Coordinates of C-alpha atoms in Angstrom, one line a residue:
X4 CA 0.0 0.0 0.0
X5 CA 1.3 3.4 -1.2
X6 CA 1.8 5.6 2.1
X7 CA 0.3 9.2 1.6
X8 CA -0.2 11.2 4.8
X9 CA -2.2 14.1 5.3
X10 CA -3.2 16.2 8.6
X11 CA -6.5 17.6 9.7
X12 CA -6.8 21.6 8.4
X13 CA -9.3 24.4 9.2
X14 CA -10.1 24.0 5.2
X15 CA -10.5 20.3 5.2
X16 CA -11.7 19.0 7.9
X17 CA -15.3 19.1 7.1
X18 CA -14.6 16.7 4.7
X19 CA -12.0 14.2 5.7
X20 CA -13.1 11.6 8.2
X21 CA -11.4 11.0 11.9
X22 CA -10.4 7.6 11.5
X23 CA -11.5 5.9 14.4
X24 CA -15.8 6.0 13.5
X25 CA -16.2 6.4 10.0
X26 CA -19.7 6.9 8.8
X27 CA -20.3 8.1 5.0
X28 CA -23.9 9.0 5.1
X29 CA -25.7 9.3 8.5
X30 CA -23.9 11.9 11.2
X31 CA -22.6 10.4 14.5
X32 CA -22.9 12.4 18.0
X33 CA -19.7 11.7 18.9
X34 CA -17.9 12.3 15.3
X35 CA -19.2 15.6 15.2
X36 CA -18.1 16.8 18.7
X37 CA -14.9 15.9 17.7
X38 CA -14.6 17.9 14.7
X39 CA -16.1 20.4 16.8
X40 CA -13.4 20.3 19.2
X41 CA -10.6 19.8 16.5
X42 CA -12.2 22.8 15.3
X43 CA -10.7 24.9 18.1
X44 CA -7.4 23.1 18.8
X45 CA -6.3 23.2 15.0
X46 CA -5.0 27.0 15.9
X47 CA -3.3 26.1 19.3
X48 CA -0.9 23.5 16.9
X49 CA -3.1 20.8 17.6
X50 CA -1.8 17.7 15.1
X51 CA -3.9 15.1 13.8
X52 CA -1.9 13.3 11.4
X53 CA -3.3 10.0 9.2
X54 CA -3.0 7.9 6.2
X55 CA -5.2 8.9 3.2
X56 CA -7.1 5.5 3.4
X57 CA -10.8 4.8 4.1
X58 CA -9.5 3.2 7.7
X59 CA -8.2 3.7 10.8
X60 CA -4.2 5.1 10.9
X61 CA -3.8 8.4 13.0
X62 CA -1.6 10.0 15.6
X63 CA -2.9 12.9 17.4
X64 CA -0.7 15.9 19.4
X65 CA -0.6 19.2 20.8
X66 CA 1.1 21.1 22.5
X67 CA 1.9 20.9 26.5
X68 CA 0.6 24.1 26.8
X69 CA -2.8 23.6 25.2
X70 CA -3.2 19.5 26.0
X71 CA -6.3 18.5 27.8
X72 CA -4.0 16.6 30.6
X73 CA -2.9 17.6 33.9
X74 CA 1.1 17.4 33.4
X75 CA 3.0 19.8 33.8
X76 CA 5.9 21.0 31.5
X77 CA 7.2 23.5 29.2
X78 CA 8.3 23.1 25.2
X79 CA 6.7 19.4 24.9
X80 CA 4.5 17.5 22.8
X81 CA 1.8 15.5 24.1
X82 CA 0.4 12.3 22.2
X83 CA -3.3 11.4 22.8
X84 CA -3.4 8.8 20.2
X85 CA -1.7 6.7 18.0
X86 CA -3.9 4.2 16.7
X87 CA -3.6 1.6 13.7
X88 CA -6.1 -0.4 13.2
X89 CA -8.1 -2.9 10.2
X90 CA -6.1 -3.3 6.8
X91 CA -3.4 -0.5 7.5
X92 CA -2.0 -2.5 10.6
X93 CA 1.5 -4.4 10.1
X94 CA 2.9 -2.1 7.3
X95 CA 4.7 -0.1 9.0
X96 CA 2.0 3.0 9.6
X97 CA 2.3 3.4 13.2
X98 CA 6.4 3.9 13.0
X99 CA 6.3 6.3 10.2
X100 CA 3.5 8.5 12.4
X101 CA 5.6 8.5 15.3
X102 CA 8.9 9.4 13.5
X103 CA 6.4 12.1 12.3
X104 CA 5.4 13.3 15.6
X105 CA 9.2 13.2 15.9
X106 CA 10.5 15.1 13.2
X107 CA 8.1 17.6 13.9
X108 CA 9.2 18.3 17.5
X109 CA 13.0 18.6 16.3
X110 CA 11.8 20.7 14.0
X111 CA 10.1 23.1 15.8
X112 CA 12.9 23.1 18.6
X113 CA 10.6 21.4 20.9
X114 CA 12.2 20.0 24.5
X115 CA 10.1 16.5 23.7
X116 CA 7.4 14.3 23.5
X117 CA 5.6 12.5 26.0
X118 CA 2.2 10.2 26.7
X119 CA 0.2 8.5 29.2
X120 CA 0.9 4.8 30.1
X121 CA 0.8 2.7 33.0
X122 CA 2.0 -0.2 34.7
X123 CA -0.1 -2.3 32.8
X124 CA -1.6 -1.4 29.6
X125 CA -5.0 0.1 29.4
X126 CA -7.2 -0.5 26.3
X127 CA -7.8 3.5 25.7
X128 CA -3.8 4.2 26.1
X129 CA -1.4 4.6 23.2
X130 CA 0.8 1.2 23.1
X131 CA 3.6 2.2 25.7
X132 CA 5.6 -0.7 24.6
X133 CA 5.6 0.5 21.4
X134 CA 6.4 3.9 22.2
X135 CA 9.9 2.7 24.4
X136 CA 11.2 1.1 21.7
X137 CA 11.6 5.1 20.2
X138 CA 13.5 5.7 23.6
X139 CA 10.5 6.6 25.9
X140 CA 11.5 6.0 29.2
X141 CA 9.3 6.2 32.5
X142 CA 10.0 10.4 33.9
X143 CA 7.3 10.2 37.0
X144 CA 4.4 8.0 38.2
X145 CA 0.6 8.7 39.9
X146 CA -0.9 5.5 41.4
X147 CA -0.2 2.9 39.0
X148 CA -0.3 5.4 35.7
X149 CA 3.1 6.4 34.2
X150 CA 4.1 9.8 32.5
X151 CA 6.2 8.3 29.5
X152 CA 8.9 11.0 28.0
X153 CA 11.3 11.5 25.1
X154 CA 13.4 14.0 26.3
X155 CA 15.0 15.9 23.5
X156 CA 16.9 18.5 26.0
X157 CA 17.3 17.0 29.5
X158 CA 14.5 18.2 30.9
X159 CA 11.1 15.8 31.8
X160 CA 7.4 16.7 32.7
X161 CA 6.0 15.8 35.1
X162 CA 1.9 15.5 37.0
X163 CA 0.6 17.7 38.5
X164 CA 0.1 17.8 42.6
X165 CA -3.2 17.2 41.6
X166 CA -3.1 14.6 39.7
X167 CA -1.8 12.2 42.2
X168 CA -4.6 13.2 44.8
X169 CA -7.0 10.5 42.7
X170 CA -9.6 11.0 45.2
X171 CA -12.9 13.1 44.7
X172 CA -15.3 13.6 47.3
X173 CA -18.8 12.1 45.8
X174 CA -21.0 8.8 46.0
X175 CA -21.3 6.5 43.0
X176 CA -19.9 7.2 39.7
X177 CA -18.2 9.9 38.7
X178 CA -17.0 10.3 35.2
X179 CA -14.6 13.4 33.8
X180 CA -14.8 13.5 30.1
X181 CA -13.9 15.7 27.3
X182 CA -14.7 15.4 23.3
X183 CA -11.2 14.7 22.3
X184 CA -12.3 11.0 21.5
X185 CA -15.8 9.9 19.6
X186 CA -16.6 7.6 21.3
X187 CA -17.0 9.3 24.4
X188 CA -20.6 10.6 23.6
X189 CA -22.2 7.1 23.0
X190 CA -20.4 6.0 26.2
X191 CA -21.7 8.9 28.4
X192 CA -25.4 8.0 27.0
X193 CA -25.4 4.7 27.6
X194 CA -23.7 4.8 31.5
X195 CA -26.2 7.8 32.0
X196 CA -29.0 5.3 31.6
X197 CA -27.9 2.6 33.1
X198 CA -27.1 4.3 36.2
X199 CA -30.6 5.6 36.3
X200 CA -31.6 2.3 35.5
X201 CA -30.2 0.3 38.7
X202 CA -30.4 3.5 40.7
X203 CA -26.8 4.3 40.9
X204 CA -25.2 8.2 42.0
X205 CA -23.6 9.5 39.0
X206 CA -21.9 12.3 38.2
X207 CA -20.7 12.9 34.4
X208 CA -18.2 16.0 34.2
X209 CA -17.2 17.8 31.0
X210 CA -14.2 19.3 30.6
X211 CA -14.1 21.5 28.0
X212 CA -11.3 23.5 28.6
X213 CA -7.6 22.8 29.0
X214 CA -7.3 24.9 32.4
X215 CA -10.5 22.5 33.7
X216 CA -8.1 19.7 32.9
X217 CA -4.9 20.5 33.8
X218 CA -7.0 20.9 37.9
X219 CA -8.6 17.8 37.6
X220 CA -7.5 14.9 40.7
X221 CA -6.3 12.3 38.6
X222 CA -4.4 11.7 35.2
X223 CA -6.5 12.0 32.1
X224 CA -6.3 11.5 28.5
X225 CA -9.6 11.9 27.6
X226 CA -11.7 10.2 30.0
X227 CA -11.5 9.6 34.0
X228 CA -13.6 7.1 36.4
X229 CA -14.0 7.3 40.0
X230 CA -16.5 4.6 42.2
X231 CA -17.3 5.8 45.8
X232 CA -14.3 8.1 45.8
X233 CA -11.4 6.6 44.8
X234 CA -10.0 6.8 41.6
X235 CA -10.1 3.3 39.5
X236 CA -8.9 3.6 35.6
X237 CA -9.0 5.5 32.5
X238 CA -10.6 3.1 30.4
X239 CA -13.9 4.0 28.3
X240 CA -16.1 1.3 30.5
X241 CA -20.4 -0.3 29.8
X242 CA -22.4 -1.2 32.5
X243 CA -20.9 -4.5 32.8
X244 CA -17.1 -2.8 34.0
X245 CA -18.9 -1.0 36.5
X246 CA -20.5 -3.8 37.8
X247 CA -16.7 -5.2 38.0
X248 CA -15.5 -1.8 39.6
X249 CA -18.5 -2.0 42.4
X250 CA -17.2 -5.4 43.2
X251 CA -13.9 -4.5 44.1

């Protein structure tokens, strides 16, 4: 397969499709948040890079500055995603979009790039093995989740004080969420109900805003689950994971 790349632009992004839901003739909720969102990052140097197929090959940055995460740091890059997926996967995609990510910060005289992981891999996190073998190394942990880091300069990130309280004080579920991933939309809907359904606290919280993120009390990519208090994982969950998380 012939590699062409393109990134998401002000003047085409109503017509290229995000990769991960791809739906050619009715809309999608959680689709067109996301271009709504994209919308307004493209001018903060917001990145979302993918392969000029019908499928699912993407990475997605921005800048420390602007990211919807609570670490702190100054002159980074921060990867939400890097997802291949379907046909594309096994070709080679996923190295040549992170040597872009890369390029670009060397380019740009940027101090690095870094990402969420964790001790051991959540389903909604970027492969951190992956991401080592391009000499990502472990700069500072919360709980069990790791900031990963390519330092281009010496210096690291790091999480905020916040971060690492993971600890809200509210009953139930409680859900932080922004629109940086489509499927978040469906999920919300469908927890919402089946909270109200079994009679279950529940609080969902948008954050729309990069200062809302970077004070939230726990890491974040995009999404952030608490149960009764305590923080419990990152992951996009159904009905049936929280009936797992209540166990515990």
């Amino acid at each position: 397969m012939d590699a062409e790349f393109i990134d998401l632009t002000p003047e085409n992004i109503e017509d290229e499709h995000l990769c991960c839901i791809i739906r050619t003739k009715k809309g999608h909720p959680g689709i067109e948040a996301k271009r709504a969102w994209l919308r307004e990052r493209l001018g903060e140097g917001h990145v979302f890079c993918k392969l000029n197929v019908k499928g699912c090959a993407f990475i997605e940055y921005a800048p420390l500055e602007t990211a919807f995460v609570p670490i702190e740091g100054e002159n980074y890059l921060y990867i939400y995603c890097l997802w291949v997926q379907g046909a594309p996967k096994g070709q080679g995609f996923g190295r040549r979009l992170m040597e872009s990510c890369l390029e670009d910060a060397r380019a740009r005289g940027r101090s690095g790039v870094c990402m969420l992981g964790a001790e051991k891999q959540k389903a909604w996190l970027s492969d951190q093995s992956f991401a080592r073998k391009f000499g990502f190394q472990p700069v500072d942990t919360a709980g069990e989740y790791t900031l990963l880091a390519l330092s281009l300069d010496g210096t690291v990130p790091r999480f905020s004080d916040g971060a690492r309280r993971m600890a809200v004080d509210a009953p139930g579920l409680v859900v932080y969420y922004s629109d940086q991933c489509p499927f978040i939309p469906g999920r919300v809907d469908k927890l919402r109900e089946y909270c109200d359904a079994h009679d279950i606290p529940a609080q969902f919280i948008h954050v729309d805003s990069a200062e809302k993120a970077r004070a939230l009390p726990c890491v974040f990519n995009n999404w952030a689950v608490f149960y009764d208090g305590r923080f419990r994982t990152v992951n996009q969950i159904d009905g049936a994971a929280l009936e797992r998380l209540r166990r515990r």
